[in-house]
mmCIF file of C-alpha atoms in Angstrom:
data_model
loop_
_atom_site.group_PDB
_atom_site.id
_atom_site.type_symbol
_atom_site.label_atom_id
_atom_site.label_comp_id
_atom_site.label_asym_id
_atom_site.label_seq_id
_atom_site.Cartn_x
_atom_site.Cartn_y
_atom_site.Cartn_z
ATOM 1 C CA UNK I 1 -35.301 -34.694 123.306
ATOM 2 C CA UNK I 2 -34.794 -37.266 126.029
ATOM 3 C CA UNK I 3 -33.303 -36.741 129.474
ATOM 4 C CA UNK I 4 -29.780 -37.709 128.468
ATOM 5 C CA UNK I 5 -29.730 -35.289 125.565
ATOM 6 C CA UNK I 6 -31.015 -32.470 127.754
ATOM 7 C CA UNK I 7 -28.350 -33.214 130.374
ATOM 8 C CA UNK I 8 -25.621 -33.207 127.739
ATOM 9 C CA UNK I 9 -26.883 -29.916 126.289
ATOM 10 C CA UNK I 10 -26.990 -28.496 129.793
ATOM 11 C CA UNK I 11 -23.343 -29.443 130.364
ATOM 12 C CA UNK I 12 -22.316 -27.974 127.023
ATOM 13 C CA UNK I 13 -24.092 -24.705 127.791
ATOM 14 C CA UNK I 14 -22.424 -24.535 131.185
ATOM 15 C CA UNK I 15 -18.967 -25.100 129.701
ATOM 16 C CA UNK I 16 -19.655 -22.438 127.060
ATOM 17 C CA UNK I 17 -20.816 -20.098 129.804
ATOM 18 C CA UNK I 18 -17.648 -20.504 131.846
ATOM 19 C CA UNK I 19 -15.467 -20.145 128.755
ATOM 20 C CA UNK I 20 -17.230 -16.867 127.985
ATOM 21 C CA UNK I 21 -16.784 -15.683 131.592
ATOM 22 C CA UNK I 22 -13.073 -16.537 131.433
ATOM 23 C CA UNK I 23 -12.703 -14.621 128.165
ATOM 24 C CA UNK I 24 -14.583 -11.713 129.718
ATOM 25 C CA UNK I 25 -12.173 -11.545 132.657
ATOM 26 C CA UNK I 26 -9.202 -11.658 130.290
ATOM 27 C CA UNK I 27 -10.663 -8.924 128.084
ATOM 28 C CA UNK I 28 -11.437 -6.786 131.145
ATOM 29 C CA UNK I 29 -7.769 -7.057 132.149
ATOM 30 C CA UNK I 30 -6.728 -6.012 128.638
ATOM 31 C CA UNK I 31 -9.101 -3.023 128.753
ATOM 32 C CA UNK I 32 -7.774 -2.016 132.147
ATOM 33 C CA UNK I 33 -4.207 -2.104 130.852
ATOM 34 C CA UNK I 34 -5.046 0.011 127.802
ATOM 35 C CA UNK I 35 -6.866 2.537 129.950
ATOM 36 C CA UNK I 36 -4.021 2.649 132.463
ATOM 37 C CA UNK I 37 -1.550 3.404 129.655
ATOM 38 C CA UNK I 38 -3.937 5.989 128.248
ATOM 39 C CA UNK I 39 -4.306 7.760 131.615
ATOM 40 C CA UNK I 40 -0.551 7.750 132.193
ATOM 41 C CA UNK I 41 0.222 9.238 128.797
ATOM 42 C CA UNK I 42 -2.585 11.774 129.216
ATOM 43 C CA UNK I 43 -1.035 12.896 132.504
ATOM 44 C CA UNK I 44 2.406 13.109 130.904
ATOM 45 C CA UNK I 45 0.974 15.214 128.070
ATOM 46 C CA UNK I 46 -0.704 17.433 130.664
ATOM 47 C CA UNK I 47 2.630 17.845 132.437
ATOM 48 C CA UNK I 48 4.235 18.946 129.161
ATOM 49 C CA UNK I 49 1.456 21.171 127.875
ATOM 50 C CA UNK I 50 0.136 22.701 131.067
ATOM 51 C CA UNK I 51 -2.467 21.769 133.656
ATOM 52 C CA UNK I 52 -5.484 23.070 131.784
ATOM 53 C CA UNK I 53 -4.278 22.359 128.269
ATOM 54 C CA UNK I 54 -5.615 18.795 128.204
ATOM 55 C CA UNK I 55 -9.190 18.441 129.308
ATOM 56 C CA UNK I 56 -12.837 18.791 128.433
ATOM 57 C CA UNK I 57 -12.452 22.519 127.765
ATOM 58 C CA UNK I 58 -10.472 21.790 124.610
ATOM 59 C CA UNK I 59 -13.261 19.759 123.013
ATOM 60 C CA UNK I 60 -14.569 21.279 119.821
ATOM 61 C CA UNK I 61 -18.204 21.766 120.753
ATOM 62 C CA UNK I 62 -19.202 23.059 117.320
ATOM 63 C CA UNK I 63 -18.136 20.199 115.115
ATOM 64 C CA UNK I 64 -17.738 16.975 116.999
ATOM 65 C CA UNK I 65 -18.370 13.854 114.953
ATOM 66 C CA UNK I 66 -17.652 10.317 116.070
ATOM 67 C CA UNK I 67 -14.889 8.563 114.143
ATOM 68 C CA UNK I 68 -15.676 5.201 115.672
ATOM 69 C CA UNK I 69 -19.209 3.890 115.642
ATOM 70 C CA UNK I 70 -20.858 0.565 116.338
ATOM 71 C CA UNK I 71 -23.034 -1.450 113.983
ATOM 72 C CA UNK I 72 -25.781 -3.417 115.682
ATOM 73 C CA UNK I 73 -26.473 -6.663 113.845
ATOM 74 C CA UNK I 74 -29.647 -7.581 115.671
ATOM 75 C CA UNK I 75 -29.745 -9.133 119.100
ATOM 76 C CA UNK I 76 -31.178 -12.528 118.284
ATOM 77 C CA UNK I 77 -29.919 -15.449 120.281
ATOM 78 C CA UNK I 78 -28.002 -16.947 117.398
ATOM 79 C CA UNK I 79 -25.970 -13.815 116.699
ATOM 80 C CA UNK I 80 -22.801 -14.228 118.704
ATOM 81 C CA UNK I 81 -21.479 -10.800 117.790
ATOM 82 C CA UNK I 82 -24.271 -8.246 117.798
ATOM 83 C CA UNK I 83 -21.878 -5.318 118.042
ATOM 84 C CA UNK I 84 -19.385 -4.584 115.318
ATOM 85 C CA UNK I 85 -16.995 -1.670 115.275
ATOM 86 C CA UNK I 86 -16.845 0.654 112.281
ATOM 87 C CA UNK I 87 -14.383 3.454 112.046
ATOM 88 C CA UNK I 88 -14.425 6.163 109.459
ATOM 89 C CA UNK I 89 -11.125 7.335 108.085
ATOM 90 C CA UNK I 90 -9.900 10.825 108.766
ATOM 91 C CA UNK I 91 -9.927 12.597 105.445
ATOM 92 C CA UNK I 92 -7.282 15.158 104.949
ATOM 93 C CA UNK I 93 -8.569 18.121 102.959
ATOM 94 C CA UNK I 94 -7.071 17.885 99.477
ATOM 95 C CA UNK I 95 -5.408 21.128 98.648
ATOM 96 C CA UNK I 96 -5.658 22.586 95.200
ATOM 97 C CA UNK I 97 -2.517 22.786 93.158
ATOM 98 C CA UNK I 98 -2.708 26.560 93.104
ATOM 99 C CA UNK I 99 -2.544 26.735 96.881
ATOM 100 C CA UNK I 100 0.362 24.359 97.230
ATOM 101 C CA UNK I 101 2.691 25.569 94.484
ATOM 102 C CA UNK I 102 4.440 28.849 93.886
ATOM 103 C CA UNK I 103 2.266 31.860 93.442
ATOM 104 C CA UNK I 104 2.828 33.898 90.340
ATOM 105 C CA UNK I 105 2.185 37.583 90.460
ATOM 106 C CA UNK I 106 0.930 39.637 87.524
ATOM 107 C CA UNK I 107 0.423 36.750 85.190
ATOM 108 C CA UNK I 108 -1.851 38.880 83.065
ATOM 109 C CA UNK I 109 -5.076 36.906 83.415
ATOM 110 C CA UNK I 110 -8.442 38.614 83.345
ATOM 111 C CA UNK I 111 -9.945 39.819 86.551
ATOM 112 C CA UNK I 112 -13.231 38.134 85.770
ATOM 113 C CA UNK I 113 -11.469 34.802 85.424
ATOM 114 C CA UNK I 114 -9.801 35.322 88.798
ATOM 115 C CA UNK I 115 -13.113 36.058 90.438
ATOM 116 C CA UNK I 116 -14.577 32.930 88.908
ATOM 117 C CA UNK I 117 -11.664 30.897 90.219
ATOM 118 C CA UNK I 118 -12.108 32.297 93.699
ATOM 119 C CA UNK I 119 -15.783 31.455 93.545
ATOM 120 C CA UNK I 120 -15.009 27.863 92.598
ATOM 121 C CA UNK I 121 -12.380 27.582 95.334
ATOM 122 C CA UNK I 122 -14.831 28.826 97.930
ATOM 123 C CA UNK I 123 -17.347 26.217 96.871
ATOM 124 C CA UNK I 124 -14.713 23.510 97.042
ATOM 125 C CA UNK I 125 -13.759 24.551 100.565
ATOM 126 C CA UNK I 126 -17.322 24.309 101.780
ATOM 127 C CA UNK I 127 -17.612 20.809 100.277
ATOM 128 C CA UNK I 128 -14.433 19.720 102.028
ATOM 129 C CA UNK I 129 -15.645 21.071 105.353
ATOM 130 C CA UNK I 130 -18.824 19.062 105.075
ATOM 131 C CA UNK I 131 -17.052 15.821 104.240
ATOM 132 C CA UNK I 132 -13.999 15.865 106.464
ATOM 133 C CA UNK I 133 -13.931 14.600 110.010
ATOM 134 C CA UNK I 134 -11.317 16.339 112.090
ATOM 135 C CA UNK I 135 -8.933 14.236 114.142
ATOM 136 C CA UNK I 136 -9.682 15.031 117.826
ATOM 137 C CA UNK I 137 -5.936 15.356 118.401
ATOM 138 C CA UNK I 138 -6.031 18.634 116.451
ATOM 139 C CA UNK I 139 -8.186 20.272 119.140
ATOM 140 C CA UNK I 140 -5.211 20.235 121.452
ATOM 141 C CA UNK I 141 -2.891 21.979 119.035
ATOM 142 C CA UNK I 142 -0.936 21.342 115.898
ATOM 143 C CA UNK I 143 2.291 20.069 117.418
ATOM 144 C CA UNK I 144 1.028 17.940 120.264
ATOM 145 C CA UNK I 145 3.418 15.921 122.432
ATOM 146 C CA UNK I 146 4.101 12.309 121.560
ATOM 147 C CA UNK I 147 2.467 11.224 124.816
ATOM 148 C CA UNK I 148 -0.913 12.573 123.694
ATOM 149 C CA UNK I 149 -0.651 10.549 120.473
ATOM 150 C CA UNK I 150 0.230 7.456 122.511
ATOM 151 C CA UNK I 151 -2.721 8.131 124.811
ATOM 152 C CA UNK I 152 -5.010 8.436 121.787
ATOM 153 C CA UNK I 153 -3.861 5.107 120.365
ATOM 154 C CA UNK I 154 -4.315 3.449 123.787
ATOM 155 C CA UNK I 155 -7.872 4.714 124.037
ATOM 156 C CA UNK I 156 -8.592 3.646 120.445
ATOM 157 C CA UNK I 157 -7.535 0.127 121.410
ATOM 158 C CA UNK I 158 -9.634 0.451 124.560
ATOM 159 C CA UNK I 159 -12.691 1.205 122.397
ATOM 160 C CA UNK I 160 -12.070 -1.990 120.394
ATOM 161 C CA UNK I 161 -11.750 -3.914 123.635
ATOM 162 C CA UNK I 162 -15.006 -2.379 124.905
ATOM 163 C CA UNK I 163 -16.886 -3.697 121.868
ATOM 164 C CA UNK I 164 -15.447 -7.196 122.451
ATOM 165 C CA UNK I 165 -16.579 -7.014 126.085
ATOM 166 C CA UNK I 166 -20.070 -5.930 125.032
ATOM 167 C CA UNK I 167 -20.278 -8.959 122.716
ATOM 168 C CA UNK I 168 -19.070 -11.306 125.461
ATOM 169 C CA UNK I 169 -21.565 -9.934 127.977
ATOM 170 C CA UNK I 170 -24.336 -10.354 125.434
ATOM 171 C CA UNK I 171 -23.393 -13.992 124.839
ATOM 172 C CA UNK I 172 -23.187 -14.573 128.631
ATOM 173 C CA UNK I 173 -26.752 -13.295 129.076
ATOM 174 C CA UNK I 174 -27.955 -15.501 126.215
ATOM 175 C CA UNK I 175 -26.220 -18.576 127.628
ATOM 176 C CA UNK I 176 -27.730 -17.814 131.016
ATOM 177 C CA UNK I 177 -31.283 -17.805 129.641
ATOM 178 C CA UNK I 178 -30.589 -20.951 127.625
ATOM 179 C CA UNK I 179 -29.225 -22.698 130.732
ATOM 180 C CA UNK I 180 -32.278 -21.736 132.772
ATOM 181 C CA UNK I 181 -34.736 -22.985 130.167
ATOM 182 C CA UNK I 182 -32.830 -26.282 129.827
ATOM 183 C CA UNK I 183 -32.730 -26.681 133.602
ATOM 184 C CA UNK I 184 -36.480 -26.150 133.774
ATOM 185 C CA UNK I 185 -37.002 -28.676 131.003
ATOM 186 C CA UNK I 186 -34.845 -31.214 132.849
ATOM 187 C CA UNK I 187 -36.652 -30.769 136.153
ATOM 188 C CA UNK I 188 -40.015 -31.195 134.398
ATOM 189 C CA UNK I 189 -38.767 -34.378 132.760
ATOM 190 C CA UNK I 190 -37.522 -35.707 136.111
ATOM 191 C CA UNK I 191 -40.889 -34.933 137.733
ATOM 192 C CA UNK I 192 -42.754 -36.739 134.950
ATOM 193 C CA UNK I 193 -40.428 -39.726 135.207
ATOM 194 C CA UNK I 194 -40.939 -39.989 138.981
ATOM 195 C CA UNK I 195 -44.743 -39.799 138.524
ATOM 196 C CA UNK I 196 -44.651 -42.612 135.980
ATOM 197 C CA UNK I 197 -42.641 -44.767 138.364
ATOM 198 C CA UNK G 1 -37.223 -8.484 125.787
ATOM 199 C CA UNK G 2 -37.734 -5.689 123.287
ATOM 200 C CA UNK G 3 -35.524 -6.200 120.299
ATOM 201 C CA UNK G 4 -34.756 -3.164 118.260
ATOM 202 C CA UNK G 5 -34.015 -3.530 114.596
ATOM 203 C CA UNK G 6 -30.451 -3.731 113.376
ATOM 204 C CA UNK G 7 -28.945 -0.316 112.948
ATOM 205 C CA UNK G 8 -25.711 0.903 111.521
ATOM 206 C CA UNK G 9 -23.402 3.540 112.884
ATOM 207 C CA UNK G 10 -24.565 3.854 116.456
ATOM 208 C CA UNK G 11 -22.629 5.662 119.131
ATOM 209 C CA UNK G 12 -20.712 4.724 122.250
ATOM 210 C CA UNK G 13 -21.699 7.014 125.151
ATOM 211 C CA UNK G 14 -19.483 7.752 128.154
ATOM 212 C CA UNK G 15 -20.229 8.835 131.714
ATOM 213 C CA UNK G 16 -16.999 9.399 133.547
ATOM 214 C CA UNK G 17 -14.444 11.669 135.102
ATOM 215 C CA UNK G 18 -12.595 14.228 133.026
ATOM 216 C CA UNK G 19 -9.698 11.933 132.113
ATOM 217 C CA UNK G 20 -11.946 9.072 131.039
ATOM 218 C CA UNK G 21 -14.081 11.357 128.865
ATOM 219 C CA UNK G 22 -11.053 13.145 127.416
ATOM 220 C CA UNK G 23 -9.408 9.823 126.622
ATOM 221 C CA UNK G 24 -12.401 8.265 124.931
ATOM 222 C CA UNK G 25 -13.314 11.443 123.058
ATOM 223 C CA UNK G 26 -9.691 11.613 121.908
ATOM 224 C CA UNK G 27 -10.122 8.005 120.831
ATOM 225 C CA UNK G 28 -12.839 9.203 118.457
ATOM 226 C CA UNK G 29 -16.190 8.343 119.993
ATOM 227 C CA UNK G 30 -17.380 11.844 120.909
ATOM 228 C CA UNK G 31 -20.284 13.347 119.018
ATOM 229 C CA UNK G 32 -22.575 16.301 119.436
ATOM 230 C CA UNK G 33 -25.729 15.824 117.387
ATOM 231 C CA UNK G 34 -27.947 18.347 115.617
ATOM 232 C CA UNK G 35 -29.864 19.037 118.823
ATOM 233 C CA UNK G 36 -26.549 19.860 120.560
ATOM 234 C CA UNK G 37 -26.766 16.757 122.731
ATOM 235 C CA UNK G 38 -23.339 15.321 123.551
ATOM 236 C CA UNK G 39 -22.842 11.571 123.976
ATOM 237 C CA UNK G 40 -20.646 12.046 127.040
ATOM 238 C CA UNK G 41 -20.949 13.434 130.540
ATOM 239 C CA UNK G 42 -17.939 14.764 132.375
ATOM 240 C CA UNK G 43 -18.590 14.134 136.060
ATOM 241 C CA UNK G 44 -16.802 16.481 138.437
ATOM 242 C CA UNK G 45 -17.196 17.298 142.102
ATOM 243 C CA UNK G 46 -20.137 19.601 141.356
ATOM 244 C CA UNK G 47 -22.151 16.962 139.495
ATOM 245 C CA UNK G 48 -24.957 15.570 141.619
ATOM 246 C CA UNK G 49 -26.083 11.934 141.662
ATOM 247 C CA UNK G 50 -29.595 12.730 140.262
ATOM 248 C CA UNK G 51 -27.883 14.517 137.395
ATOM 249 C CA UNK G 52 -25.809 11.419 136.574
ATOM 250 C CA UNK G 53 -28.932 9.278 136.784
ATOM 251 C CA UNK G 54 -30.865 11.603 134.512
ATOM 252 C CA UNK G 55 -28.141 11.575 131.861
ATOM 253 C CA UNK G 56 -27.872 7.780 132.123
ATOM 254 C CA UNK G 57 -31.621 7.452 131.567
ATOM 255 C CA UNK G 58 -31.487 9.842 128.621
ATOM 256 C CA UNK G 59 -28.716 7.732 127.034
ATOM 257 C CA UNK G 60 -30.852 4.605 127.467
ATOM 258 C CA UNK G 61 -33.757 6.290 125.700
ATOM 259 C CA UNK G 62 -31.646 7.462 122.777
ATOM 260 C CA UNK G 63 -31.954 5.343 119.629
ATOM 261 C CA UNK G 64 -28.501 6.197 118.341
ATOM 262 C CA UNK G 65 -26.583 4.846 121.340
ATOM 263 C CA UNK G 66 -25.428 1.198 121.282
ATOM 264 C CA UNK G 67 -23.052 1.007 124.248
ATOM 265 C CA UNK G 68 -22.919 3.088 127.432
ATOM 266 C CA UNK G 69 -19.607 3.198 129.268
ATOM 267 C CA UNK G 70 -19.664 4.267 132.878
ATOM 268 C CA UNK G 71 -16.907 4.478 135.456
ATOM 269 C CA UNK G 72 -17.563 1.861 138.112
ATOM 270 C CA UNK G 73 -17.345 4.527 140.823
ATOM 271 C CA UNK G 74 -20.318 6.363 139.310
ATOM 272 C CA UNK G 75 -22.099 3.116 138.459
ATOM 273 C CA UNK G 76 -22.127 2.363 142.179
ATOM 274 C CA UNK G 77 -23.939 5.663 142.807
ATOM 275 C CA UNK G 78 -26.769 4.807 140.408
ATOM 276 C CA UNK G 79 -26.758 1.027 140.875
ATOM 277 C CA UNK G 80 -30.560 0.817 141.098
ATOM 278 C CA UNK G 81 -30.955 2.467 137.685
ATOM 279 C CA UNK G 82 -28.353 0.179 136.111
ATOM 280 C CA UNK G 83 -29.908 -2.952 137.619
ATOM 281 C CA UNK G 84 -33.293 -1.881 136.293
ATOM 282 C CA UNK G 85 -31.974 -1.763 132.735
ATOM 283 C CA UNK G 86 -32.157 -5.339 131.424
ATOM 284 C CA UNK G 87 -32.498 -4.799 127.695
ATOM 285 C CA UNK G 88 -29.585 -5.884 125.504
ATOM 286 C CA UNK G 89 -29.343 -2.544 123.690
ATOM 287 C CA UNK G 90 -27.861 -0.215 124.748
ATOM 288 C CA UNK G 91 -25.345 -2.414 126.554
ATOM 289 C CA UNK G 92 -24.104 -0.896 129.802
ATOM 290 C CA UNK G 93 -20.444 -1.556 130.554
ATOM 291 C CA UNK G 94 -18.661 -0.650 133.733
ATOM 292 C CA UNK G 95 -15.102 0.478 133.212
ATOM 293 C CA UNK G 96 -12.269 1.247 135.621
ATOM 294 C CA UNK G 97 -11.405 4.839 136.461
ATOM 295 C CA UNK G 98 -8.133 6.581 137.151
ATOM 296 C CA UNK G 99 -8.561 6.241 140.902
ATOM 297 C CA UNK G 100 -10.268 2.882 141.237
ATOM 298 C CA UNK G 101 -9.536 -0.398 139.429
ATOM 299 C CA UNK G 102 -12.318 -2.557 138.014
ATOM 300 C CA UNK G 103 -13.973 -4.863 140.521
ATOM 301 C CA UNK G 104 -15.834 -7.725 138.829
ATOM 302 C CA UNK G 105 -17.808 -8.556 141.975
ATOM 303 C CA UNK G 106 -19.623 -5.203 141.691
ATOM 304 C CA UNK G 107 -20.504 -5.598 138.021
ATOM 305 C CA UNK G 108 -24.263 -5.864 137.409
ATOM 306 C CA UNK G 109 -24.096 -8.554 134.726
ATOM 307 C CA UNK G 110 -21.632 -10.759 136.574
ATOM 308 C CA UNK G 111 -23.642 -10.463 139.779
ATOM 309 C CA UNK G 112 -26.697 -11.563 137.824
ATOM 310 C CA UNK G 113 -24.696 -14.488 136.428
ATOM 311 C CA UNK G 114 -23.609 -15.482 139.924
ATOM 312 C CA UNK G 115 -27.235 -15.759 141.007
ATOM 313 C CA UNK G 116 -27.747 -18.274 138.226
ATOM 314 C CA UNK G 117 -26.559 -21.169 140.362
ATOM 315 C CA UNK G 118 -28.407 -22.168 143.473
ATOM 316 C CA UNK G 119 -27.633 -25.071 145.806
ATOM 317 C CA UNK G 120 -30.927 -26.737 144.880
ATOM 318 C CA UNK G 121 -29.852 -27.152 141.252
ATOM 319 C CA UNK G 122 -27.005 -29.435 142.212
ATOM 320 C CA UNK G 123 -28.978 -31.856 144.358
#
């Protein structure tokens, strides 16, 4: 690589760096807006439901599982997006037909059969409990105000924005190290050239 | 730079005031693992600075955490600990809080980026 090539690469890296910084500022503004909306709707929900009805005390401490997680695809220099968002779907427990439909009394079935059925149902329930992830909105009640739902969607978007910001910051750090190494290379080349002259 | 292997399904941790934690946990990032360790810290007026620092350090050590979110107000309190953390994973992000907007000039990464250019480079 000669001096001209290094200088060109240096310029390219610098332009990339500033583009990334610009994107970062834009994404930060987006995150701030989402969070602002989320806070506002959270406060409105608190006004509707009561002062202590929306807060950390309502968190389900026994079964809290993350719906949104992040995949890390290695942090090598060439990977522009090391963080990738993965969200698991909320599974609604499938009800058995017998629970949903009309109940018939005195149908004349054997008691033993009934007991067996109950046993099977119990097993099914335990399986469902293991698999399902409860929507955090349910911790605050069944009929929650619309504002709390809006707040939840704002914060979900904020999480997506956070992952984008993490990727941008990662690429900024990488570009920074690349720029430094190129700058060092260039200064060494300049020194050598001046010695030769 | 220590590079940890690629991992799937890592968590986003939060250190923040009650509204920030409630919001993000409502957004679906909250988890309490088998050892009953939560991935969030609700900071209130009774929480001391060493306590915040300790939790921050414990999040850094955890293998299942990919991103740590911290309100910029609290990040300011433990700036030395945040500046010390230079590894890419977990990524530490400063976020605005209900009371204070985000100030880019205080952000650790952007401050580091600012120091990238010195007057000597442009001679």
